[in-house]
mmCIF file of C-alpha atoms and ligand atoms in Angstrom:
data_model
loop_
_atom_site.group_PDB
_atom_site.id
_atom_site.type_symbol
_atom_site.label_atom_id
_atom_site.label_comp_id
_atom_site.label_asym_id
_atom_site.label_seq_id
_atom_site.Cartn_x
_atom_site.Cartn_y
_atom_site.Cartn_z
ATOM 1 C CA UNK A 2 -28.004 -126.356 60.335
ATOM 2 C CA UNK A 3 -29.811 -129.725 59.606
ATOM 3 C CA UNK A 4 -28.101 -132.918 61.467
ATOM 4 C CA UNK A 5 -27.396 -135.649 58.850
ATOM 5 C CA UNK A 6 -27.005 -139.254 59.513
ATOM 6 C CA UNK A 7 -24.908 -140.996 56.966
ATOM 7 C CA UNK A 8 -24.449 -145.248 56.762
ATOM 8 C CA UNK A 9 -21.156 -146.041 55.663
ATOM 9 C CA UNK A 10 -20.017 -149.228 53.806
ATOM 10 C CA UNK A 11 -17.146 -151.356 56.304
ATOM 11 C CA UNK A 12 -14.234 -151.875 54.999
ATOM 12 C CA UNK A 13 -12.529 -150.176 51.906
ATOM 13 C CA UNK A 14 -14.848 -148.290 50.820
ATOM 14 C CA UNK A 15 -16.068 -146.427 54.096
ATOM 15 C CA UNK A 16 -12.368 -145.081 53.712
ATOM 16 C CA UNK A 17 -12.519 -143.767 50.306
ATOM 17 C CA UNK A 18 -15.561 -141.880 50.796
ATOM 18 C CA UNK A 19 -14.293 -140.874 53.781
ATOM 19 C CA UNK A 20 -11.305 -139.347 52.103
ATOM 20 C CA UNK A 21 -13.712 -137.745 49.289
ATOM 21 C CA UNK A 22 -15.848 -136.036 51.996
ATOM 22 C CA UNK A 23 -12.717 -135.041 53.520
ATOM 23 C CA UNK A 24 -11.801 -133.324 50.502
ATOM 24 C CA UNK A 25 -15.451 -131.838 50.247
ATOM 25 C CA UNK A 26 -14.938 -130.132 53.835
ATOM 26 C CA UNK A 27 -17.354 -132.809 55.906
ATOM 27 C CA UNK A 28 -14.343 -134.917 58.386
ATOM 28 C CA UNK A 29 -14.804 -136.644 61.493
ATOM 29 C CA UNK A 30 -12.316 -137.151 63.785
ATOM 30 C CA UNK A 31 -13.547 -139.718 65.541
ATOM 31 C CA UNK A 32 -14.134 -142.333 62.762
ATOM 32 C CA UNK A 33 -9.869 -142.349 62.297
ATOM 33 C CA UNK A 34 -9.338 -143.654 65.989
ATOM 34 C CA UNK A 35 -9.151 -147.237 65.354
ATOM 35 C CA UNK A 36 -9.232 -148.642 68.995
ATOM 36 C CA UNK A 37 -12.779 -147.406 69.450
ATOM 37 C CA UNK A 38 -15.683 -149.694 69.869
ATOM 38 C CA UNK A 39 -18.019 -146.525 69.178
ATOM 39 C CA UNK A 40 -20.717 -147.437 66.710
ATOM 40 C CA UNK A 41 -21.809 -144.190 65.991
ATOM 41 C CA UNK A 42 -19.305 -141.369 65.108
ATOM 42 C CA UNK A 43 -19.976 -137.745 65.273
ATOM 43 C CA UNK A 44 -18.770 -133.975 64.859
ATOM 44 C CA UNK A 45 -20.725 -131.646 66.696
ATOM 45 C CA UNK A 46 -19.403 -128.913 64.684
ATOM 46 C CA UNK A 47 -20.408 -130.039 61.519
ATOM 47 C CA UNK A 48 -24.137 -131.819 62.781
ATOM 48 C CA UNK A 49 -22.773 -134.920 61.060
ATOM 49 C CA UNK A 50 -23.032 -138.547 62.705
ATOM 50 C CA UNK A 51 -21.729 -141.731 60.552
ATOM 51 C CA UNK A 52 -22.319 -145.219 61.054
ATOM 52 C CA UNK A 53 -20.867 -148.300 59.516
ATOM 53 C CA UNK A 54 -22.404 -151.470 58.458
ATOM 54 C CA UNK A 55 -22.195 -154.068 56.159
ATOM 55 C CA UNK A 56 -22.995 -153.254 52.619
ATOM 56 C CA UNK A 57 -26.251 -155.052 51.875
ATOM 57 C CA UNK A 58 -27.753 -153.022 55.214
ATOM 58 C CA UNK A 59 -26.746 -150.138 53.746
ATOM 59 C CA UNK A 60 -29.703 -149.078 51.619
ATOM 60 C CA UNK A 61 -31.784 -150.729 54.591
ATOM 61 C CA UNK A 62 -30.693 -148.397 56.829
ATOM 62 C CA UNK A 63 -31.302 -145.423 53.661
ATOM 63 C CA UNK A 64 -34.233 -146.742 53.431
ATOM 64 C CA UNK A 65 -36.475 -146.743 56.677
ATOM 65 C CA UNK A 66 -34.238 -143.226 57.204
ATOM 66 C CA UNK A 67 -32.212 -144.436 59.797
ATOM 67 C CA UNK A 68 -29.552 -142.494 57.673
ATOM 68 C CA UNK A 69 -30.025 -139.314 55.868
ATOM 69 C CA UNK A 70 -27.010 -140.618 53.577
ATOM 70 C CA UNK A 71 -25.171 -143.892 52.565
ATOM 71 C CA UNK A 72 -22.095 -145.272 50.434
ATOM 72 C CA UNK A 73 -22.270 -148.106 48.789
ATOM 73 C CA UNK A 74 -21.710 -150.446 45.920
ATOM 74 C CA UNK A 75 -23.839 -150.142 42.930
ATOM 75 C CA UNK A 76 -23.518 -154.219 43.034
ATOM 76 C CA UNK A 77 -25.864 -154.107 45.938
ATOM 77 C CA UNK A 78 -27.727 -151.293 45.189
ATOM 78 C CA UNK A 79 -29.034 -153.500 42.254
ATOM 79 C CA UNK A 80 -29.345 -156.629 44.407
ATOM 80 C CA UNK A 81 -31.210 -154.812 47.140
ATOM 81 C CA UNK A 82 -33.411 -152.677 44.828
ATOM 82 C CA UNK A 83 -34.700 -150.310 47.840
ATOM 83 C CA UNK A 84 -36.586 -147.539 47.716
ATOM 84 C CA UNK A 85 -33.901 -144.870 47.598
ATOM 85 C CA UNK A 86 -32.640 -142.606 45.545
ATOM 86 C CA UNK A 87 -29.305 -142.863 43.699
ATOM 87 C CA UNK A 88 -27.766 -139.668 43.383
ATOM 88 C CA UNK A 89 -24.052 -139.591 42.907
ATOM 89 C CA UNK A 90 -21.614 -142.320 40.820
ATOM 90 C CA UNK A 91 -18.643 -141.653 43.629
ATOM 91 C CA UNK A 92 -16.515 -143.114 40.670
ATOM 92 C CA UNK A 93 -14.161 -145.703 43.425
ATOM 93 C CA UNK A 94 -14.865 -148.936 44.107
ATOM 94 C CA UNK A 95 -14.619 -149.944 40.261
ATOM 95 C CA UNK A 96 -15.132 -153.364 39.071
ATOM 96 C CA UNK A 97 -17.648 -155.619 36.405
ATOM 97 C CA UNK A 98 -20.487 -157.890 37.146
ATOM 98 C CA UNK A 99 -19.438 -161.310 35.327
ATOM 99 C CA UNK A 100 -21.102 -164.695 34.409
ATOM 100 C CA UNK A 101 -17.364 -166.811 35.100
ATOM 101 C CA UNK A 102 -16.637 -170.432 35.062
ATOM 102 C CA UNK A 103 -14.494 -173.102 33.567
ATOM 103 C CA UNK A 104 -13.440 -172.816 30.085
ATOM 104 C CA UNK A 105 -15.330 -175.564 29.286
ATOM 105 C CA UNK A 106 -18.767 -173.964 30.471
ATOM 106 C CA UNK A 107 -18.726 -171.476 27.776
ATOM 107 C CA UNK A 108 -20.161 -173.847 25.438
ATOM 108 C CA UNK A 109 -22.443 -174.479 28.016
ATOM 109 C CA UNK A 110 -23.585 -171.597 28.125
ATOM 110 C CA UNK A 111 -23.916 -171.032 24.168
ATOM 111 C CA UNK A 112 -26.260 -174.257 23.905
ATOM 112 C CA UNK A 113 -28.660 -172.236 26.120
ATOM 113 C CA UNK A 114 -28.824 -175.615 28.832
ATOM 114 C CA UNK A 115 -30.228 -175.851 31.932
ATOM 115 C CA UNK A 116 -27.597 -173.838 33.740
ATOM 116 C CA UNK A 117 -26.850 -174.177 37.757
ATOM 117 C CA UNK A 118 -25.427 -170.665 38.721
ATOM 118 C CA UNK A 119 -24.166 -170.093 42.160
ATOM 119 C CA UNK A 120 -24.154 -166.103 43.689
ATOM 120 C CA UNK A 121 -24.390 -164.279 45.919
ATOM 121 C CA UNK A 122 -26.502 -162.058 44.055
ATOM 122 C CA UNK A 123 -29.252 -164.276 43.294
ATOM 123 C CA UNK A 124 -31.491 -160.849 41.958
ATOM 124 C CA UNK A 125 -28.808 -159.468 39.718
ATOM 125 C CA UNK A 126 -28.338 -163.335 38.270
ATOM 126 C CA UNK A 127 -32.151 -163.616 37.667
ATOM 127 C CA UNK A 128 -32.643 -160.269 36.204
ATOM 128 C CA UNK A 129 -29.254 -161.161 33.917
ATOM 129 C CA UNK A 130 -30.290 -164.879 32.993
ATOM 130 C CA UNK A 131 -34.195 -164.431 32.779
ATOM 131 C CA UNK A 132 -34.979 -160.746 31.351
ATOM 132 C CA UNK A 133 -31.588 -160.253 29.337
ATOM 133 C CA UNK A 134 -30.693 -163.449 28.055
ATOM 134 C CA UNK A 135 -34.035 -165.091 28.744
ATOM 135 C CA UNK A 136 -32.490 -168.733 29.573
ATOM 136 C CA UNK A 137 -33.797 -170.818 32.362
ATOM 137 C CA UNK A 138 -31.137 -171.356 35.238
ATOM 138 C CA UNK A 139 -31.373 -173.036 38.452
ATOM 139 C CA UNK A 140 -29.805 -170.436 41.157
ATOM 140 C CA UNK A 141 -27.864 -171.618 44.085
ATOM 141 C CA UNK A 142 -27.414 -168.558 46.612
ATOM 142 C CA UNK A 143 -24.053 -168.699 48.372
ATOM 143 C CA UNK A 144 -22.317 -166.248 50.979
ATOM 144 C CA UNK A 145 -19.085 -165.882 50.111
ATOM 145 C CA UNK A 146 -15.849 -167.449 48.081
ATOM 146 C CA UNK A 147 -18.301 -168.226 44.951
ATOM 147 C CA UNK A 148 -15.431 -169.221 42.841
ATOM 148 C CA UNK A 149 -15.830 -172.513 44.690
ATOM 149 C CA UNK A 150 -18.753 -173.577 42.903
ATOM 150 C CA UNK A 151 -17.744 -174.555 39.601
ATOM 151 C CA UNK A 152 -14.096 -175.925 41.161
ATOM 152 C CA UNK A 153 -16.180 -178.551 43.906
ATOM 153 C CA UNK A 154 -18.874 -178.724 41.522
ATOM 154 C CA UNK A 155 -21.693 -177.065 42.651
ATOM 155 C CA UNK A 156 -22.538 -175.134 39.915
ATOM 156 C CA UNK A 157 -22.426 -174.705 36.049
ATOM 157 C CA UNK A 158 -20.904 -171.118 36.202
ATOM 158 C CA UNK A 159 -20.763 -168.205 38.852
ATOM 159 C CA UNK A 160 -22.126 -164.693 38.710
ATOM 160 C CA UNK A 161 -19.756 -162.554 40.360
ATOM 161 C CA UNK A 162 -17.836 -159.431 41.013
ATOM 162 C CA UNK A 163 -14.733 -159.167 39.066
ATOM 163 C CA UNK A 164 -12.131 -156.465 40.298
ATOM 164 C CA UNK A 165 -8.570 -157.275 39.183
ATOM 165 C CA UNK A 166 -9.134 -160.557 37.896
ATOM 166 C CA UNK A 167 -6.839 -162.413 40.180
ATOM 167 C CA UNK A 168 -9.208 -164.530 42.152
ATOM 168 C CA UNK A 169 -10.533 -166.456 38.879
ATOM 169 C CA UNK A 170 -6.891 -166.763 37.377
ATOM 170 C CA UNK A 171 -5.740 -168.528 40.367
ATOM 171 C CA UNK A 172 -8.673 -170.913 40.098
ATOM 172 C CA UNK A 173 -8.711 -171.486 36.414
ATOM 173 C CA UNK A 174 -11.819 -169.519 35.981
ATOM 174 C CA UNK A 175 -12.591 -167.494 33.281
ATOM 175 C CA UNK A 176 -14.595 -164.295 32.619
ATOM 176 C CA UNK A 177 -17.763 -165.495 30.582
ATOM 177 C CA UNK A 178 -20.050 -162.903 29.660
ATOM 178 C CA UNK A 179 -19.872 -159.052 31.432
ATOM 179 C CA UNK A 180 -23.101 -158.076 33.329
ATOM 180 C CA UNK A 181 -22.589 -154.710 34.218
ATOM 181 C CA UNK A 182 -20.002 -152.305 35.847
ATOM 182 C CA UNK A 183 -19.976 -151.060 39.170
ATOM 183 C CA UNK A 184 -18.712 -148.624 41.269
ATOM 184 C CA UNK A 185 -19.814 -147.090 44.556
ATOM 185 C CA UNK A 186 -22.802 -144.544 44.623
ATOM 186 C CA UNK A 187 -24.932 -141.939 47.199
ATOM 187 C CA UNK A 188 -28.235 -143.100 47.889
ATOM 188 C CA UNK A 189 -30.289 -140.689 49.825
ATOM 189 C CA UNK A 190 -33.393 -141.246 51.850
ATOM 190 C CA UNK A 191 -36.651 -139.898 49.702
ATOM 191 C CA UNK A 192 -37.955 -138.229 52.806
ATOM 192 C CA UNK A 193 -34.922 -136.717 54.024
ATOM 193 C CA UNK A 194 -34.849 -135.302 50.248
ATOM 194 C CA UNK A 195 -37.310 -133.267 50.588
ATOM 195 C CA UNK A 196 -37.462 -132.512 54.467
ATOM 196 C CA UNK A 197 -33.917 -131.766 54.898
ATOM 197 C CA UNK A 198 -33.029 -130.830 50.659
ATOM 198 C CA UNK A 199 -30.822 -127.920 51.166
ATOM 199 C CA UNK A 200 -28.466 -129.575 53.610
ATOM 200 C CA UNK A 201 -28.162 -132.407 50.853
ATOM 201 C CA UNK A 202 -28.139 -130.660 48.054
ATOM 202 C CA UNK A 203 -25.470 -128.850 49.553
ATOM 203 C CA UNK A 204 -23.640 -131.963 50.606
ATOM 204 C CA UNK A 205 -24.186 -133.305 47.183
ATOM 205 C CA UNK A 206 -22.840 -130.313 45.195
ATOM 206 C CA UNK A 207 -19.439 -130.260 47.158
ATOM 207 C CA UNK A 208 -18.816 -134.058 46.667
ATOM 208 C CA UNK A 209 -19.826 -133.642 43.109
ATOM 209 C CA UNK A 210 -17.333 -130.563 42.460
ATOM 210 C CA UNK A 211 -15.055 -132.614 43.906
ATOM 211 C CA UNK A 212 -15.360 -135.442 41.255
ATOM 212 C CA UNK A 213 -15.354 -132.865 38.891
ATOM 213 C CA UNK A 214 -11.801 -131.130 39.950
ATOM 214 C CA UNK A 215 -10.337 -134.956 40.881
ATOM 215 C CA UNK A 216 -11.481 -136.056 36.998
ATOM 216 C CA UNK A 217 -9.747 -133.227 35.491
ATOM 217 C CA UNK A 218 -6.122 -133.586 37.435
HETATM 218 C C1 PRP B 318 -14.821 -160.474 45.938
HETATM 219 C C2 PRP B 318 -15.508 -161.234 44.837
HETATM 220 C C3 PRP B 318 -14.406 -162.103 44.295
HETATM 221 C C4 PRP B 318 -13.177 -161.227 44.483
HETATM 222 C C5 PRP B 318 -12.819 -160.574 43.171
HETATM 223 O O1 PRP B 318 -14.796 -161.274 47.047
HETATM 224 O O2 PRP B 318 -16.599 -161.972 45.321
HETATM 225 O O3 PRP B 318 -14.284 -163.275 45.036
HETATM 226 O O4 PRP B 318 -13.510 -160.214 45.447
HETATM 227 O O5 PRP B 318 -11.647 -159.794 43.272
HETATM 228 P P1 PRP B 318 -10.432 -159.966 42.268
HETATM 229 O O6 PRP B 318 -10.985 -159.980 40.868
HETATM 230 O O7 PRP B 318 -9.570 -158.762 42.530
HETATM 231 O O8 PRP B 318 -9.720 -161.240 42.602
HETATM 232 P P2 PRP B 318 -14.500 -160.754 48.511
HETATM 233 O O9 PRP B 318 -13.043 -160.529 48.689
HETATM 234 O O10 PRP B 318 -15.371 -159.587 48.796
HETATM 235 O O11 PRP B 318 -14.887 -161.974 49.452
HETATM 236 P P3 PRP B 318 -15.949 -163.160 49.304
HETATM 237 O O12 PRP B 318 -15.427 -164.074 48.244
HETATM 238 O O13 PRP B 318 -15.970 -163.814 50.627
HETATM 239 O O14 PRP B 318 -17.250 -162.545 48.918
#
């Protein structure tokens, strides 16, 4: 049996997909003991190691083949744009890419001025602003809490991931213009595609029967 390596996303979703694979017959033991400082889980059994890392080093990690497999958003799939390939919509992890911001900044917006747009997914913003709507915008990269921007005045508007909504309510922020959905995906090395393709494609056809049987329940 081929070994596979697979990156996991910290955090919510590593859990999810763990639960999917679960359901697809690939488990690990190890990952569920919680007071382990392991980096790197395995079962023997099964030739199956998993990692976790932050999201945006997921597809790094897919990429240079340091993992066979990885979870991840499609959020930074897009802002990462590595050379992977995407092979599986997991179907969790749902929620829109939105232009948001004050009320006010719609008309902004609509006049087609010199925007400032804070993100932290400068790519995704450019591609949105420059190919799509073809406006001019200054970007301002930020790390985290974006929904500052507008409120301290740092920026026009934000581009930003919208899941229940809650975050912009409580700050008086409104959902401007949708970008895109997301949800989390498989990305698969292109090497280990072809030099290990029947564990994968094996690995892909049980996760993918099991989207099938959990979308018709
Ligand atoms: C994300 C996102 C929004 C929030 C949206 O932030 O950037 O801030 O979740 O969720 P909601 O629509 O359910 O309120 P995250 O919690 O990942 O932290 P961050 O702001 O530090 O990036």
């Amino acid at each position: 049996m081929q070994e596979l390596t697979i990156a996991l996303t910290k955090g919510r979703l590593a859990g999810q997909t763990m639960e999917l694979l679960g359901r697809a017959g690939y488990t690990c033991e190890e990952l569920g003991d919680k007071k382990s400082r392991k980096l790197i889980f395995t079962n023997e059994d099964q030739k199956l190691s998993f990692f976790l890392a932050k999201g945006p080093d997921v597809p790094t990690y897919v990429e240079y083949g340091a993992a066979d497999l990885g979870v991840v958003g499609s959020d930074v799939v897009l802002e990462e744009n590595r050379r992977v390939y995407e092979v599986l919509d997991l179907g969790f992890g749902r929620c829109r890419m939105c232009v948001a911001g004050p009320p006010e900044a719609r008309a902004l917006l609509d006049s087609r001025a010199m925007l400032r747009v804070a993100t932290k997914y400068p790519e995704i913003a450019r591609d949105y602003f420059y190919h799509r709507r073809q406006q001019t915008v200054e970007l301002i990269k930020l790390n985290g809490s974006v929904e500052l921007g507008p409120i301290v005045g740092l920026s026009d508007v934000i581009v930003d991931i919208v899941e229940t909504g809650s975050t912009l309510r409580e700050n008086g922020l409104d959902v401007l213009e949708e970008i895109c959905g997301l949800s989390a995906r498989m990305i698969v090395n292109q090497v280990s595609m072809q030099l290990k393709a029947q564990r994968i494609r094996e690995v892909i056809g049980n996760v993918r029967e099991q989207l099938e049987i959990g979308a018709r329940v």
